[in-house]
Amino acid sequence: MEDEKPLLQYITCDAERCTKSNPAHRCSRCKITYYCSPTCQKADWKRHKLGCPPLDEARKLHANSTNVNELGLNEGITFLKEGNHESLGPCGICLEETIDDPVIFDKCKHAFCCTCLDRFQKATTLLDPEDKGSRCPYCRAEIPNLIQSTHAKVCVIVARVNRGNLSDEERKELASKALADIQMLWDTGDPGLKVNLTHTRATLLSYCGDHKAALKALKEVIPAFTEMAERGAMAMELLEKCKREDHDFIEEATKLNLIEPGSGLLKTDLVGLYFEIAKVQQKLEDWGAAWETLQYICEHFQLGSEITTHQQMEIFLSLQQCANQMKAYMHSIQFGEAIMDQNRFNPTVHKATAIAYRELGNIEEARKLAAGAILYEAPWDDENKKKNWEFWREIT
Ligand SMILES: [Zn+2]
Ligand SMILES: [Zn+2]
Ligand SMILES: [Zn+2]
Ligand SMILES: [Zn+2]
């Protein structure tokens, strides 16, 4: 463990309105917040406790995301893949004797067409986001959400793959495992479901190393996503109206053809799609194209209602990376400072901004930010701490 004390002179106290440098008191709970004095720490606690993750819990969360196989998120659902099964019928939703691509709940043994169940769960989610269609439509027994649970599992795998401390082999293995999970839903042929899955599927293709295939898959769904987001916005409006006027939403929405698979898409999902495209373009090292895609998002979507704060941060982060690659260092610094205004604890941004300052010859600012990159790094992330120390020595 290297001595971080000499670095403290480069950062300031984290208490609101205190700008003293060399804050030698560190929050013992999260270990990434620094104060000039116990007085400042005490004064700031009321505000800070809301965003102070206890170190142990944060570390556990970090470690848990690796145990993908033990999550068993798809337990409770059996997929029968070989076509139609008359013996299982009728489907509890459409009442057809022959069930298409049956999904069976292990708990109550009721069977449904995969498409029927997907529609049912989407419609109930739209009505009550908390519910997520978590009861068997036939007997009300508790059931896992089909899409939700598969997606959740895939998301965990993607998060794990994304962390970057894996060998290429391990990454590919995890990604292809998740791709197989997606394929199971893909094979049902539901068009709305397919559009939804394209997104994640492309991400995984990218992790398997085929960035070009990923980019193609993502660009292909832009028109469908755009249309679905329009319909999603209409459905939300209708839902509000039905609540106000006490009308039956399902009935009204069915009349307008709004409860179709995949219609519950939001503008933020569309932003997510464009952002995904930019990320793949970055992986292909086509920085100019990525920059254009990101600028397109900023120009065509409304911050707040259509771009979430979290998305904006991610977009700025990517814009900064592109700017550095394109040697547009002034832009890089602008984006870096905009992000740090929102969140001063982001080590990646500190480092990227430090690089820009160094390239512009401002070593003093570069050093200050490089120190921040070390001090604000997650305390358990030894790998990154080490990298940031190397960067620090490179600069000084
Ligand atoms: Zn804290
Ligand atoms: Zn202070
Ligand atoms: Zn059915
Ligand atoms: Zn049932």
Short mmCIF file of C-alpha atoms and ligand atoms in Angstrom, two decimals:
data_model
loop_
_atom_site.label_atom_id
_atom_site.label_comp_id
_atom_site.label_asym_id
_atom_site.label_seq_id
_atom_site.Cartn_x
_atom_site.Cartn_y
_atom_site.Cartn_z
CA MET A 1 0.00 0.00 0.00
CA GLU A 2 1.53 3.27 -1.09
CA ASP A 3 1.37 6.36 1.08
CA GLU A 4 -1.43 8.56 -0.19
CA LYS A 5 -0.89 11.38 2.34
CA PRO A 6 1.39 13.49 0.11
CA LEU A 7 -1.37 13.50 -2.52
CA LEU A 8 -3.92 15.17 -0.25
CA GLN A 9 -2.46 18.62 -0.93
CA TYR A 10 -3.91 18.36 -4.45
CA ILE A 11 -7.56 17.94 -3.44
CA THR A 12 -9.94 20.00 -1.33
CA CYS A 13 -12.30 19.30 1.55
CA ASP A 14 -15.52 17.57 0.49
CA ALA A 15 -17.75 19.56 2.84
CA GLU A 16 -20.11 21.94 1.10
CA ARG A 17 -18.68 25.43 0.67
CA CYS A 18 -15.30 24.47 2.17
CA THR A 19 -12.38 24.88 -0.21
CA LYS A 20 -9.46 24.07 2.11
CA SER A 21 -6.83 21.83 0.58
CA ASN A 22 -4.97 18.96 2.21
CA PRO A 23 -8.08 17.39 3.83
CA ALA A 24 -6.45 14.83 6.10
CA HIS A 25 -9.60 13.30 7.63
CA ARG A 26 -11.11 10.47 5.62
CA CYS A 27 -14.66 9.15 6.07
CA SER A 28 -14.07 5.79 7.74
CA ARG A 29 -17.21 4.30 6.21
CA CYS A 30 -16.75 4.83 2.45
CA LYS A 31 -13.05 5.77 2.51
CA ILE A 32 -13.29 8.03 -0.55
CA THR A 33 -14.55 11.26 1.05
CA TYR A 34 -12.07 13.67 2.60
CA TYR A 35 -12.43 16.49 5.14
CA CYS A 36 -10.14 19.22 6.42
CA SER A 37 -11.36 18.83 10.01
CA PRO A 38 -13.71 16.80 12.22
CA THR A 39 -15.90 19.91 12.33
CA CYS A 40 -16.36 19.86 8.56
CA GLN A 41 -16.97 16.12 8.61
CA LYS A 42 -19.65 16.47 11.27
CA ALA A 43 -21.30 19.37 9.46
CA ASP A 44 -21.39 17.42 6.20
CA TRP A 45 -22.66 14.11 7.58
CA LYS A 46 -26.36 14.87 7.14
CA ARG A 47 -25.77 15.37 3.41
CA HIS A 48 -23.01 12.81 2.94
CA LYS A 49 -24.71 9.87 4.65
CA LEU A 50 -27.17 9.67 1.74
CA GLY A 51 -24.32 8.94 -0.65
CA CYS A 52 -21.91 7.12 1.61
CA PRO A 53 -21.86 3.45 0.72
CA PRO A 54 -20.43 1.43 3.63
CA LEU A 55 -17.17 0.00 2.33
CA ASP A 56 -18.05 -3.58 3.25
CA GLU A 57 -21.37 -3.51 1.42
CA ALA A 58 -19.87 -1.87 -1.65
CA ARG A 59 -17.14 -4.48 -1.71
CA LYS A 60 -19.66 -7.30 -1.31
CA LEU A 61 -21.74 -5.93 -4.19
CA HIS A 62 -18.58 -5.74 -6.26
CA ALA A 63 -17.64 -9.33 -5.44
CA ASN A 64 -21.16 -10.76 -5.75
CA SER A 65 -21.56 -9.70 -9.33
CA THR A 66 -19.05 -12.41 -10.20
CA ASN A 67 -21.17 -15.32 -9.01
CA VAL A 68 -23.37 -15.43 -12.08
CA ASN A 69 -23.92 -19.16 -12.01
CA GLU A 70 -25.21 -19.20 -8.47
CA LEU A 71 -27.91 -16.63 -9.12
CA GLY A 72 -30.35 -19.12 -10.65
CA LEU A 73 -32.44 -16.29 -12.03
CA ASN A 74 -34.24 -18.49 -14.51
CA GLU A 75 -35.28 -21.04 -11.94
CA GLY A 76 -38.98 -21.68 -11.93
CA ILE A 77 -39.37 -21.54 -15.70
CA THR A 78 -39.14 -24.42 -18.14
CA PHE A 79 -38.85 -23.68 -21.84
CA LEU A 80 -39.90 -26.36 -24.31
CA LYS A 81 -38.22 -25.52 -27.52
CA GLU A 82 -39.45 -28.11 -30.00
CA GLY A 83 -42.43 -26.35 -31.54
CA ASN A 84 -46.03 -26.98 -30.46
CA HIS A 85 -47.23 -29.23 -27.68
CA GLU A 86 -50.88 -30.14 -27.90
CA SER A 87 -50.81 -32.23 -24.74
CA LEU A 88 -50.07 -29.17 -22.62
CA GLY A 89 -52.96 -27.02 -23.84
CA PRO A 90 -54.91 -24.92 -23.66
CA CYS A 91 -52.80 -21.79 -23.16
CA GLY A 92 -54.03 -20.00 -20.05
CA ILE A 93 -54.07 -16.68 -21.90
CA CYS A 94 -55.24 -17.14 -25.51
CA LEU A 95 -57.13 -20.38 -24.73
CA GLU A 96 -55.85 -22.01 -27.94
CA GLU A 97 -55.59 -25.78 -27.59
CA THR A 98 -52.15 -25.79 -29.21
CA ILE A 99 -49.49 -23.88 -27.35
CA ASP A 100 -46.75 -22.20 -29.37
CA ASP A 101 -43.27 -22.41 -27.86
CA PRO A 102 -44.57 -23.36 -24.44
CA VAL A 103 -43.33 -21.78 -21.25
CA ILE A 104 -44.18 -23.80 -18.16
CA PHE A 105 -44.03 -22.54 -14.59
CA ASP A 106 -42.47 -25.16 -12.38
CA LYS A 107 -44.46 -24.06 -9.35
CA CYS A 108 -48.04 -24.40 -10.64
CA LYS A 109 -47.32 -26.36 -13.85
CA HIS A 110 -49.44 -23.99 -15.93
CA ALA A 111 -48.33 -23.53 -19.52
CA PHE A 112 -48.57 -20.55 -21.86
CA CYS A 113 -47.44 -19.54 -25.32
CA CYS A 114 -44.21 -17.61 -24.95
CA THR A 115 -45.62 -14.70 -26.98
CA CYS A 116 -48.85 -14.61 -24.94
CA LEU A 117 -46.94 -14.52 -21.68
CA ASP A 118 -44.59 -11.82 -22.92
CA ARG A 119 -47.57 -9.63 -23.89
CA PHE A 120 -49.29 -10.29 -20.60
CA GLN A 121 -46.24 -9.40 -18.56
CA LYS A 122 -45.53 -6.27 -20.60
CA ALA A 123 -49.11 -5.06 -20.27
CA THR A 124 -49.17 -5.62 -16.51
CA THR A 125 -45.81 -3.92 -16.12
CA LEU A 126 -47.16 -0.90 -17.95
CA LEU A 127 -50.14 -0.76 -15.60
CA ASP A 128 -48.17 -1.28 -12.43
CA PRO A 129 -44.39 -1.04 -12.70
CA GLU A 130 -44.05 -2.70 -9.29
CA ASP A 131 -46.03 -5.77 -10.31
CA LYS A 132 -44.10 -6.88 -13.42
CA GLY A 133 -46.65 -9.61 -14.13
CA SER A 134 -45.33 -11.64 -11.26
CA ARG A 135 -48.38 -13.89 -10.84
CA CYS A 136 -49.55 -16.77 -12.98
CA PRO A 137 -52.36 -15.34 -15.16
CA TYR A 138 -54.31 -18.56 -14.56
CA CYS A 139 -54.02 -19.37 -10.85
CA ARG A 140 -52.25 -16.27 -9.43
CA ALA A 141 -49.35 -18.34 -8.10
CA GLU A 142 -46.15 -16.33 -7.87
CA ILE A 143 -44.07 -16.63 -11.01
CA PRO A 144 -40.80 -15.18 -12.20
CA ASN A 145 -41.00 -12.60 -14.96
CA LEU A 146 -39.88 -14.26 -18.15
CA ILE A 147 -38.07 -11.40 -19.82
CA GLN A 148 -37.04 -9.79 -16.58
CA SER A 149 -35.31 -12.84 -15.19
CA THR A 150 -33.52 -13.73 -18.39
CA HIS A 151 -32.49 -10.13 -18.87
CA ALA A 152 -31.40 -9.81 -15.26
CA LYS A 153 -29.18 -12.83 -15.63
CA VAL A 154 -27.73 -11.54 -18.88
CA CYS A 155 -27.19 -8.09 -17.35
CA VAL A 156 -25.22 -9.59 -14.50
CA ILE A 157 -23.06 -11.47 -16.98
CA VAL A 158 -22.59 -8.33 -19.05
CA ALA A 159 -21.60 -6.35 -15.95
CA ARG A 160 -19.11 -9.04 -15.05
CA VAL A 161 -17.72 -9.15 -18.58
CA ASN A 162 -17.53 -5.37 -18.59
CA ARG A 163 -15.32 -5.10 -15.54
CA GLY A 164 -12.21 -5.66 -17.59
CA ASN A 165 -10.16 -7.76 -15.19
CA LEU A 166 -10.85 -10.91 -17.17
CA SER A 167 -8.75 -12.69 -19.72
CA ASP A 168 -10.03 -12.61 -23.29
CA GLU A 169 -10.88 -16.29 -22.98
CA GLU A 170 -12.96 -15.81 -19.83
CA ARG A 171 -14.74 -12.84 -21.36
CA LYS A 172 -15.65 -14.73 -24.50
CA GLU A 173 -16.85 -17.70 -22.51
CA LEU A 174 -19.16 -15.59 -20.35
CA ALA A 175 -20.46 -13.64 -23.33
CA SER A 176 -21.29 -16.74 -25.34
CA LYS A 177 -23.06 -18.19 -22.31
CA ALA A 178 -25.27 -15.11 -22.15
CA LEU A 179 -25.81 -15.22 -25.90
CA ALA A 180 -27.15 -18.76 -25.52
CA ASP A 181 -29.62 -17.52 -22.89
CA ILE A 182 -30.82 -14.82 -25.24
CA GLN A 183 -31.11 -17.26 -28.10
CA MET A 184 -33.71 -19.17 -26.10
CA LEU A 185 -36.02 -16.15 -26.15
CA TRP A 186 -34.94 -15.17 -29.65
CA ASP A 187 -36.15 -18.50 -31.03
CA THR A 188 -39.72 -17.70 -30.03
CA GLY A 189 -39.80 -15.32 -33.00
CA ASP A 190 -41.79 -12.59 -31.25
CA PRO A 191 -40.92 -9.43 -33.24
CA GLY A 192 -41.18 -7.03 -30.29
CA LEU A 193 -39.09 -9.32 -28.15
CA LYS A 194 -36.53 -9.59 -30.91
CA VAL A 195 -36.13 -5.84 -31.13
CA ASN A 196 -35.66 -5.66 -27.37
CA LEU A 197 -33.08 -8.41 -27.38
CA THR A 198 -31.11 -7.02 -30.31
CA HIS A 199 -29.63 -4.45 -27.99
CA THR A 200 -28.15 -6.87 -25.49
CA ARG A 201 -27.33 -9.36 -28.19
CA ALA A 202 -25.20 -6.78 -29.98
CA THR A 203 -23.38 -5.94 -26.77
CA LEU A 204 -22.52 -9.57 -26.31
CA LEU A 205 -21.45 -10.01 -29.93
CA SER A 206 -19.12 -7.14 -29.26
CA TYR A 207 -17.74 -8.89 -26.19
CA CYS A 208 -17.17 -11.98 -28.31
CA GLY A 209 -14.95 -9.77 -30.44
CA ASP A 210 -17.23 -9.25 -33.44
CA HIS A 211 -17.72 -5.46 -33.20
CA LYS A 212 -18.73 -5.12 -36.83
CA ALA A 213 -21.60 -7.61 -36.44
CA ALA A 214 -22.63 -5.79 -33.28
CA LEU A 215 -22.69 -2.41 -35.01
CA LYS A 216 -24.75 -3.80 -37.86
CA ALA A 217 -27.26 -5.40 -35.48
CA LEU A 218 -27.69 -2.13 -33.59
CA LYS A 219 -28.07 0.08 -36.63
CA GLU A 220 -30.66 -2.28 -38.06
CA VAL A 221 -33.09 -1.65 -35.23
CA ILE A 222 -32.95 2.16 -35.26
CA PRO A 223 -36.18 2.53 -37.31
CA ALA A 224 -38.07 -0.04 -35.21
CA PHE A 225 -36.81 1.50 -31.95
CA THR A 226 -37.78 4.98 -33.10
CA GLU A 227 -41.29 3.86 -33.94
CA MET A 228 -41.65 1.93 -30.70
CA ALA A 229 -40.48 4.89 -28.65
CA GLU A 230 -43.14 7.06 -30.32
CA ARG A 231 -45.78 4.46 -29.46
CA GLY A 232 -44.40 4.13 -25.96
CA ALA A 233 -44.78 7.86 -25.46
CA MET A 234 -48.38 7.62 -26.74
CA ALA A 235 -49.14 4.75 -24.36
CA MET A 236 -47.79 6.71 -21.38
CA GLU A 237 -49.95 9.67 -22.34
CA LEU A 238 -52.99 7.43 -22.69
CA LEU A 239 -52.29 5.83 -19.32
CA GLU A 240 -52.25 9.24 -17.64
CA LYS A 241 -55.46 10.20 -19.42
CA CYS A 242 -57.21 6.96 -18.42
CA LYS A 243 -56.17 7.45 -14.80
CA ARG A 244 -57.56 11.00 -14.84
CA GLU A 245 -60.83 10.06 -16.52
CA ASP A 246 -61.16 6.66 -14.87
CA HIS A 247 -61.21 4.71 -18.14
CA ASP A 248 -60.00 1.16 -18.67
CA PHE A 249 -56.45 1.50 -19.98
CA ILE A 250 -56.13 -2.01 -21.44
CA GLU A 251 -59.37 -1.58 -23.39
CA GLU A 252 -58.44 1.86 -24.76
CA ALA A 253 -54.88 0.85 -25.55
CA THR A 254 -56.02 -2.30 -27.37
CA LYS A 255 -58.35 -0.19 -29.51
CA LEU A 256 -55.40 2.01 -30.51
CA ASN A 257 -53.18 -1.02 -31.01
CA LEU A 258 -50.77 0.22 -28.36
CA ILE A 259 -50.37 -3.02 -26.44
CA GLU A 260 -48.27 -4.81 -28.96
CA PRO A 261 -45.07 -6.57 -28.07
CA GLY A 262 -42.33 -4.04 -27.51
CA SER A 263 -44.56 -0.98 -27.55
CA GLY A 264 -43.57 -0.02 -24.02
CA LEU A 265 -40.31 1.55 -25.14
CA LEU A 266 -39.29 4.98 -23.90
CA LYS A 267 -37.25 7.79 -25.43
CA THR A 268 -34.53 7.01 -22.91
CA ASP A 269 -34.31 3.52 -24.43
CA LEU A 270 -33.76 5.09 -27.83
CA VAL A 271 -31.00 7.23 -26.33
CA GLY A 272 -29.59 4.00 -24.91
CA LEU A 273 -29.52 2.48 -28.38
CA TYR A 274 -27.60 5.40 -29.89
CA PHE A 275 -25.21 5.34 -26.96
CA GLU A 276 -24.63 1.63 -27.50
CA ILE A 277 -23.82 2.37 -31.15
CA ALA A 278 -21.30 5.01 -30.08
CA LYS A 279 -19.69 2.54 -27.68
CA VAL A 280 -19.19 -0.02 -30.45
CA GLN A 281 -17.80 2.70 -32.73
CA GLN A 282 -15.31 3.48 -29.97
CA LYS A 283 -14.34 -0.17 -29.79
CA LEU A 284 -13.72 -0.05 -33.53
CA GLU A 285 -11.58 3.02 -32.78
CA ASP A 286 -13.69 5.07 -35.15
CA TRP A 287 -13.55 8.08 -32.83
CA GLY A 288 -14.98 10.53 -35.36
CA ALA A 289 -18.08 8.39 -35.91
CA ALA A 290 -18.56 7.86 -32.18
CA TRP A 291 -18.22 11.61 -31.59
CA GLU A 292 -20.90 12.29 -34.22
CA THR A 293 -23.30 9.73 -32.75
CA LEU A 294 -22.89 11.21 -29.27
CA GLN A 295 -23.38 14.75 -30.56
CA TYR A 296 -26.51 13.55 -32.36
CA ILE A 297 -27.95 12.40 -29.03
CA CYS A 298 -27.18 15.74 -27.37
CA GLU A 299 -28.80 17.66 -30.21
CA HIS A 300 -31.94 15.55 -30.72
CA PHE A 301 -33.02 14.57 -27.23
CA GLN A 302 -34.19 16.56 -24.25
CA LEU A 303 -32.07 16.41 -21.13
CA GLY A 304 -34.12 15.32 -18.13
CA SER A 305 -37.19 13.92 -19.86
CA GLU A 306 -35.44 11.93 -22.61
CA ILE A 307 -31.85 11.69 -21.43
CA THR A 308 -31.47 10.64 -17.81
CA THR A 309 -28.81 12.25 -15.62
CA HIS A 310 -26.98 8.96 -15.53
CA GLN A 311 -27.05 8.69 -19.33
CA GLN A 312 -25.77 12.25 -19.64
CA MET A 313 -22.80 11.42 -17.44
CA GLU A 314 -22.02 8.35 -19.55
CA ILE A 315 -22.35 10.36 -22.76
CA PHE A 316 -20.02 13.09 -21.48
CA LEU A 317 -17.55 10.45 -20.36
CA SER A 318 -17.52 8.94 -23.85
CA LEU A 319 -17.29 12.36 -25.49
CA GLN A 320 -14.26 13.04 -23.33
CA GLN A 321 -12.61 9.77 -24.35
CA CYS A 322 -13.25 10.57 -28.04
CA ALA A 323 -11.90 14.10 -27.57
CA ASN A 324 -8.67 12.75 -26.06
CA GLN A 325 -8.27 10.27 -28.90
CA MET A 326 -8.89 12.99 -31.47
CA LYS A 327 -6.41 15.25 -29.65
CA ALA A 328 -9.19 17.78 -29.03
CA TYR A 329 -7.85 18.43 -25.53
CA MET A 330 -9.76 21.65 -24.85
CA HIS A 331 -13.02 19.77 -25.47
CA SER A 332 -11.81 16.96 -23.26
CA ILE A 333 -11.22 19.38 -20.39
CA GLN A 334 -14.63 20.99 -20.88
CA PHE A 335 -16.43 17.65 -20.67
CA GLY A 336 -14.25 16.49 -17.79
CA GLU A 337 -15.07 19.57 -15.77
CA ALA A 338 -18.78 19.26 -16.54
CA ILE A 339 -18.74 15.71 -15.17
CA MET A 340 -16.72 16.58 -12.08
CA ASP A 341 -19.19 19.37 -11.34
CA GLN A 342 -21.81 16.65 -10.95
CA ASN A 343 -19.63 14.03 -9.33
CA ARG A 344 -16.20 14.87 -8.00
CA PHE A 345 -15.38 11.27 -7.11
CA ASN A 346 -15.00 9.80 -10.60
CA PRO A 347 -11.41 8.55 -10.95
CA THR A 348 -11.72 7.81 -14.70
CA VAL A 349 -12.63 11.42 -15.45
CA HIS A 350 -9.81 12.69 -13.26
CA LYS A 351 -7.36 10.63 -15.23
CA ALA A 352 -8.74 11.55 -18.68
CA THR A 353 -8.71 15.25 -17.79
CA ALA A 354 -5.19 14.92 -16.42
CA ILE A 355 -4.08 13.46 -19.76
CA ALA A 356 -5.61 16.43 -21.61
CA TYR A 357 -3.86 18.94 -19.34
CA ARG A 358 -0.57 17.11 -19.70
CA GLU A 359 -0.83 17.18 -23.50
CA LEU A 360 -1.50 20.91 -23.34
CA GLY A 361 1.60 21.35 -21.19
CA ASN A 362 -0.19 22.27 -17.96
CA ILE A 363 1.64 19.83 -15.71
CA GLU A 364 0.48 21.40 -12.48
CA GLU A 365 -3.23 20.83 -13.26
CA ALA A 366 -2.42 17.38 -14.61
CA ARG A 367 -0.71 16.44 -11.35
CA LYS A 368 -3.64 17.69 -9.30
CA LEU A 369 -6.10 15.56 -11.25
CA ALA A 370 -3.84 12.51 -11.28
CA ALA A 371 -3.75 12.71 -7.48
CA GLY A 372 -7.56 12.76 -7.46
CA ALA A 373 -7.63 9.67 -9.66
CA ILE A 374 -5.74 7.78 -6.95
CA LEU A 375 -7.58 9.19 -3.95
CA TYR A 376 -11.08 8.69 -5.37
CA GLU A 377 -10.48 5.18 -6.70
CA ALA A 378 -12.53 2.44 -5.03
CA PRO A 379 -10.45 1.42 -1.98
CA TRP A 380 -10.56 -2.29 -2.84
CA ASP A 381 -9.65 -1.87 -6.51
CA ASP A 382 -5.92 -2.57 -6.12
CA GLU A 383 -5.52 -3.09 -9.85
CA ASN A 384 -6.72 0.40 -10.74
CA LYS A 385 -4.95 1.99 -7.79
CA LYS A 386 -1.72 0.54 -9.10
CA LYS A 387 -2.40 1.82 -12.64
CA ASN A 388 -3.22 5.28 -11.30
CA TRP A 389 0.01 5.34 -9.28
CA GLU A 390 1.95 4.44 -12.42
CA PHE A 391 0.23 7.29 -14.24
CA TRP A 392 1.09 9.63 -11.38
CA ARG A 393 4.77 8.75 -11.59
CA GLU A 394 4.66 9.16 -15.36
CA ILE A 395 3.51 12.75 -14.90
CA THR A 396 5.79 13.80 -12.03
ZN ZN B 1 -18.47 8.28 3.59
ZN ZN B 2 -13.52 21.63 5.34
ZN ZN B 3 -51.44 -18.45 -26.02
ZN ZN B 4 -50.66 -21.24 -12.54
#
